[in-house]
Amino acid sequence: MKVVVTGATSFIGKQFVLSTVKKGWDIVAVVRKNSTKLSDLKRTSNLEIVELDMDEYYQIGKLTGKCDCFVHFAWNGTRGEERNNQVLQETNYKNSISAIKSIIQVGCGKIITAGSQAEYGCCEGMITEETKCCPNTQYGIYKLKVFERVKQLCEKNNVSYKEPRIFSLYGPGDYEKTLIMSLIDKMKKNEPCNLTQCVQMWEFLYFDDAVNAIIKLCEQDCPNGVYNLGSGDIRKLQEYVEEIKEILRSSSQINYGVVPYPETGMVSIVPSIDRIKKEISWKPCVSFEEGIKSIIAT
């Protein structure tokens, strides 16, 4: 199987590439020019590296050629204030669609775009793939626009399309300022941790489980559309915080309620993952405890 992957040095993209080359797939990894994150990828076989900035994605098809599957992870401004940078997020949209059009033109059997829980916005109750999307950030708005436009393009050109709509990922090598990574860092040092009330419902998905689901979406014939991708382990966020503290045997003081919720309000995420479990016979395998211990061990 030949698969073209954008965002191949990203947190999830790199793990996807390393996992699929082990399976013997022929991978074309699209990375930014002058990327400083290529060391692990350069040591792998069955891998071709194409250096291309996102504003050059209209050339992807010409440079990579026909493929069985195109997996699109690349995106700028996924954190902090950049999530509401309208110009940046619209540029992501335009570059993404340029890539999709280019790869369809040269021949592609299946397109997989990495979606986000941000497409749903603030929801009450269980989130299914039928839940109305009301994104409240520019990031969520343009992620949703990508899916809607890709759907149109793929249906017009008879190309299979799937969007794993990813909920909260974690794992070794994640961005140091995420909640989990910052808590581990502070709790190792027994430093105080200032948090919101942490009463919202939440869940975390280990990145290996996410990668395995996306691999199955590449391999298997299943209905087109959105697939919620989460762990199914839904609890109050406070329970996760306390579990990390217990695993580390930390004496950190946890100061709940010191940090206010954002202006967009408190967000709970309660995703249903019934569809993806049914359609591709996938289920998450790594418990939260196992995932945290793997981060600590690195």
Coordinates of C-alpha atoms in Angstrom, one line a residue:
M1 CA 0.0 0.0 0.0
K2 CA 1.3 3.4 -0.9
V3 CA 0.3 6.2 1.5
V4 CA 1.1 9.9 1.3
V5 CA 1.1 11.6 4.8
T6 CA 1.3 15.3 5.5
G7 CA 2.3 16.6 8.9
A8 CA 4.6 13.5 9.1
T9 CA 6.7 15.0 11.9
S10 CA 3.8 16.0 14.1
F11 CA 2.9 14.3 17.3
I12 CA 0.5 11.8 15.8
G13 CA 1.9 12.0 12.2
K14 CA 5.3 10.7 13.2
Q15 CA 3.8 7.8 15.2
F16 CA 1.6 6.9 12.2
V17 CA 4.6 6.9 9.8
L18 CA 6.8 4.8 12.1
S19 CA 4.0 2.3 12.6
T20 CA 3.1 1.9 9.0
V21 CA 6.6 1.5 7.7
K22 CA 6.9 -1.4 10.1
K23 CA 4.0 -2.9 8.3
G24 CA 5.8 -2.7 5.1
W25 CA 3.7 0.1 3.6
D26 CA 5.4 2.5 1.1
I27 CA 5.1 5.9 2.8
V28 CA 5.7 9.3 1.3
A29 CA 6.2 11.7 4.2
V30 CA 5.5 15.3 3.4
V31 CA 7.4 17.6 5.8
R32 CA 8.2 21.3 6.0
K33 CA 11.3 22.5 4.3
N34 CA 14.3 22.6 6.6
S35 CA 12.4 20.6 9.2
T36 CA 14.5 19.9 12.4
K37 CA 12.4 16.9 13.3
L38 CA 13.5 14.4 10.6
S39 CA 16.1 12.3 12.6
D40 CA 13.7 9.4 13.4
L41 CA 12.1 9.4 10.0
K42 CA 15.5 9.3 8.1
R43 CA 16.4 6.0 9.9
T44 CA 13.4 4.1 8.5
S45 CA 13.0 2.1 5.3
N46 CA 10.1 2.1 2.8
L47 CA 10.0 5.9 3.3
E48 CA 10.3 8.7 0.8
I49 CA 10.6 12.2 2.2
V50 CA 9.2 15.2 0.3
E51 CA 10.0 18.7 1.6
L52 CA 7.1 21.1 1.0
D53 CA 5.7 24.0 2.9
M54 CA 1.9 24.2 3.3
D55 CA 1.5 27.1 0.8
E56 CA 3.1 24.7 -1.8
Y57 CA 0.6 21.9 -1.2
Y58 CA -0.9 22.5 -4.7
Q59 CA 2.2 20.5 -5.9
I60 CA 1.7 17.5 -3.7
G61 CA 0.1 15.3 -6.4
K62 CA 2.8 16.1 -8.9
L63 CA 5.6 15.4 -6.5
T64 CA 4.2 12.2 -4.8
G65 CA 2.3 10.6 -7.6
K66 CA -0.7 8.3 -7.4
C67 CA -1.4 6.7 -4.1
D68 CA -3.8 4.3 -2.4
C69 CA -4.5 6.6 0.5
F70 CA -3.8 10.2 1.4
V71 CA -3.6 11.0 5.2
H72 CA -3.7 14.7 6.1
F73 CA -2.4 15.7 9.5
A74 CA -0.7 19.0 8.7
W75 CA -2.2 22.1 10.4
N76 CA -0.8 25.3 11.8
G77 CA -2.0 27.1 14.9
T78 CA -3.5 24.2 16.9
R79 CA -2.8 25.7 20.4
G80 CA -3.4 28.8 22.4
E81 CA -4.5 32.1 20.9
E82 CA -3.6 30.9 17.4
R83 CA -6.7 28.8 17.4
N84 CA -8.7 32.0 17.0
N85 CA -6.5 33.5 14.4
Q86 CA -9.0 33.7 11.5
V87 CA -6.4 34.5 8.8
L88 CA -4.1 31.6 9.9
Q89 CA -7.0 29.1 10.2
E90 CA -8.4 30.1 6.8
T91 CA -5.0 29.7 5.3
N92 CA -4.9 26.1 6.7
Y93 CA -8.2 25.5 5.0
K94 CA -7.1 26.8 1.6
N95 CA -3.8 24.8 1.8
S96 CA -5.6 21.7 2.8
I97 CA -8.0 21.9 -0.1
S98 CA -5.2 22.6 -2.5
A99 CA -3.6 19.3 -1.3
I100 CA -6.8 17.3 -1.7
K101 CA -7.5 18.6 -5.2
S102 CA -3.9 17.9 -6.2
I103 CA -3.9 14.3 -4.9
I104 CA -7.3 13.5 -6.4
Q105 CA -6.0 14.8 -9.8
V106 CA -3.2 12.2 -10.0
G107 CA -5.3 9.4 -8.6
C108 CA -6.0 8.5 -4.9
G109 CA -8.3 5.8 -3.6
K110 CA -9.0 7.1 -0.2
I111 CA -8.6 10.4 1.7
I112 CA -8.4 10.6 5.5
T113 CA -8.4 14.0 7.1
A114 CA -7.6 14.4 10.8
G115 CA -10.6 16.1 12.4
S116 CA -11.1 17.6 15.9
Q117 CA -13.5 17.6 18.8
A118 CA -13.4 21.4 18.3
E119 CA -15.7 21.0 15.3
Y120 CA -18.5 20.2 17.7
G121 CA -18.1 23.2 20.0
C122 CA -19.8 23.2 23.4
C123 CA -22.2 20.2 23.6
E124 CA -24.4 18.9 26.3
G125 CA -24.7 15.1 26.7
M126 CA -23.3 12.4 24.5
I127 CA -21.6 13.5 21.3
T128 CA -22.3 11.2 18.3
E129 CA -21.4 11.7 14.7
E130 CA -24.9 13.0 14.2
T131 CA -24.5 15.8 16.8
K132 CA -24.9 19.2 15.3
C133 CA -21.5 21.0 14.9
C134 CA -21.4 24.5 16.4
P135 CA -17.7 25.3 16.6
N136 CA -16.8 28.2 18.8
T137 CA -13.2 28.7 17.7
Q138 CA -11.7 29.6 14.3
Y139 CA -9.8 26.3 14.5
G140 CA -13.0 24.3 14.8
I141 CA -14.7 26.3 12.2
Y142 CA -12.1 25.7 9.5
K143 CA -11.5 22.1 10.5
L144 CA -15.2 21.6 9.8
K145 CA -15.0 23.5 6.5
V146 CA -12.3 21.2 5.4
F147 CA -14.4 18.1 6.1
E148 CA -17.4 19.6 4.3
R149 CA -15.4 20.6 1.2
V150 CA -13.5 17.3 1.1
K151 CA -16.8 15.4 1.2
Q152 CA -18.0 17.4 -1.8
L153 CA -14.7 16.8 -3.8
C154 CA -14.6 13.1 -3.0
E155 CA -18.2 12.4 -3.8
K156 CA -17.8 14.3 -7.1
N157 CA -14.7 12.2 -8.0
N158 CA -15.8 8.9 -6.6
V159 CA -13.1 8.8 -3.9
S160 CA -13.5 7.3 -0.5
Y161 CA -13.3 9.7 2.4
K162 CA -13.1 9.4 6.2
E163 CA -12.6 11.9 9.0
P164 CA -11.4 10.5 12.4
R165 CA -12.7 13.3 14.6
I166 CA -10.0 13.1 17.3
F167 CA -10.7 13.9 21.0
S168 CA -7.9 14.5 23.5
L169 CA -4.7 12.7 22.6
Y170 CA -1.7 12.2 24.9
G171 CA 1.5 10.2 24.9
P172 CA 5.3 10.4 25.0
G173 CA 6.7 13.3 23.0
D174 CA 3.6 15.4 23.3
Y175 CA 3.7 19.2 23.6
E176 CA 5.2 20.1 27.0
K177 CA 2.4 22.6 27.9
T178 CA -0.5 20.3 27.5
L179 CA -2.4 19.6 30.8
I180 CA -1.0 16.1 31.1
M181 CA 2.6 16.9 30.3
S182 CA 2.6 20.0 32.5
L183 CA 1.1 18.1 35.4
I184 CA 3.6 15.3 35.1
D185 CA 6.4 17.8 35.1
K186 CA 5.2 19.7 38.2
M187 CA 4.2 16.6 40.1
K188 CA 7.6 15.1 39.6
K189 CA 9.0 18.1 41.3
N190 CA 6.2 18.1 44.0
E191 CA 5.3 21.7 42.9
P192 CA 1.8 23.1 43.4
C193 CA -0.6 22.7 40.5
N194 CA -3.1 25.6 39.8
L195 CA -6.1 24.4 37.9
T196 CA -9.7 25.1 37.0
Q197 CA -12.4 23.4 39.1
C198 CA -11.9 20.4 36.8
V199 CA -15.5 19.3 37.2
Q200 CA -16.1 18.9 33.5
M201 CA -16.4 15.4 32.0
W202 CA -13.4 14.4 29.9
E203 CA -11.5 11.6 28.4
F204 CA -8.0 11.0 27.0
L205 CA -6.9 8.7 24.1
Y206 CA -3.4 7.3 24.0
F207 CA -1.7 8.1 20.7
D208 CA -0.9 4.5 19.8
D209 CA -4.6 3.6 20.0
A210 CA -5.4 6.6 17.7
V211 CA -2.8 5.6 15.2
N212 CA -4.1 2.0 15.2
A213 CA -7.6 3.3 14.4
I214 CA -6.4 5.4 11.5
I215 CA -4.4 2.5 10.1
K216 CA -7.6 0.4 10.1
L217 CA -9.4 3.2 8.4
C218 CA -6.7 3.1 5.7
E219 CA -6.9 -0.7 5.4
Q220 CA -10.6 -1.5 5.6
D221 CA -13.7 -0.8 3.5
C222 CA -16.2 1.1 5.7
P223 CA -18.8 3.8 5.2
N224 CA -17.6 7.3 4.4
G225 CA -17.9 10.2 6.8
V226 CA -17.0 11.1 10.4
Y227 CA -15.7 8.7 13.0
N228 CA -15.4 9.9 16.6
L229 CA -12.1 8.8 17.9
G230 CA -11.8 8.6 21.7
S231 CA -11.1 6.2 24.5
G232 CA -14.5 5.7 26.0
D233 CA -13.1 6.2 29.5
I234 CA -15.2 9.2 30.5
R235 CA -14.7 10.8 33.9
K236 CA -14.5 14.1 35.7
L237 CA -11.3 15.7 34.8
Q238 CA -10.4 15.9 38.5
E239 CA -10.3 12.1 38.6
Y240 CA -7.6 12.1 35.9
V241 CA -5.6 14.7 37.8
E242 CA -5.7 12.7 41.0
E243 CA -4.7 9.5 39.2
I244 CA -1.6 11.1 37.8
K245 CA -0.7 12.3 41.3
E246 CA -1.2 8.8 42.7
I247 CA 0.9 7.2 39.9
L248 CA 3.8 9.6 40.6
R249 CA 3.3 9.4 44.4
S250 CA 3.6 13.2 44.3
S251 CA 3.1 15.5 47.3
S252 CA 2.0 18.4 45.0
Q253 CA -0.7 20.6 46.3
I254 CA -3.6 20.7 43.8
N255 CA -5.3 24.0 43.8
Y256 CA -8.7 23.6 42.1
G257 CA -10.6 26.6 41.0
V258 CA -7.6 29.0 40.9
V259 CA -7.6 29.2 37.1
P260 CA -10.8 30.5 35.6
Y261 CA -12.5 28.7 32.7
P262 CA -12.1 30.4 29.3
E263 CA -14.5 33.0 28.0
T264 CA -16.0 30.3 25.7
G265 CA -17.1 28.5 28.9
M266 CA -16.5 25.1 30.5
V267 CA -16.4 22.4 28.0
S268 CA -17.3 18.8 28.7
I269 CA -16.6 16.1 26.2
V270 CA -18.6 12.9 26.2
P271 CA -18.0 11.2 22.8
S272 CA -19.7 8.1 21.6
I273 CA -17.2 5.8 19.8
D274 CA -19.8 3.2 18.9
R275 CA -19.5 3.8 15.2
I276 CA -15.8 3.3 14.8
K277 CA -15.8 0.2 17.1
K278 CA -18.6 -1.3 15.0
E279 CA -17.4 -0.4 11.5
I280 CA -13.7 -1.3 11.7
S281 CA -13.7 -3.6 14.8
W282 CA -11.4 -1.3 16.7
K283 CA -11.2 -0.6 20.4
P284 CA -8.7 1.3 22.6
C285 CA -6.2 -1.0 24.4
V286 CA -4.0 1.3 26.5
S287 CA -5.4 2.3 29.9
F288 CA -4.8 5.8 31.3
E289 CA -2.5 4.4 33.9
E290 CA -0.4 2.5 31.3
G291 CA -0.3 5.6 29.1
I292 CA 0.9 7.9 32.0
K293 CA 3.6 5.3 33.0
S294 CA 4.9 5.2 29.4
I295 CA 5.3 9.0 29.4
I296 CA 7.1 8.8 32.8
A297 CA 9.4 6.1 31.5
T298 CA 10.7 8.2 28.5

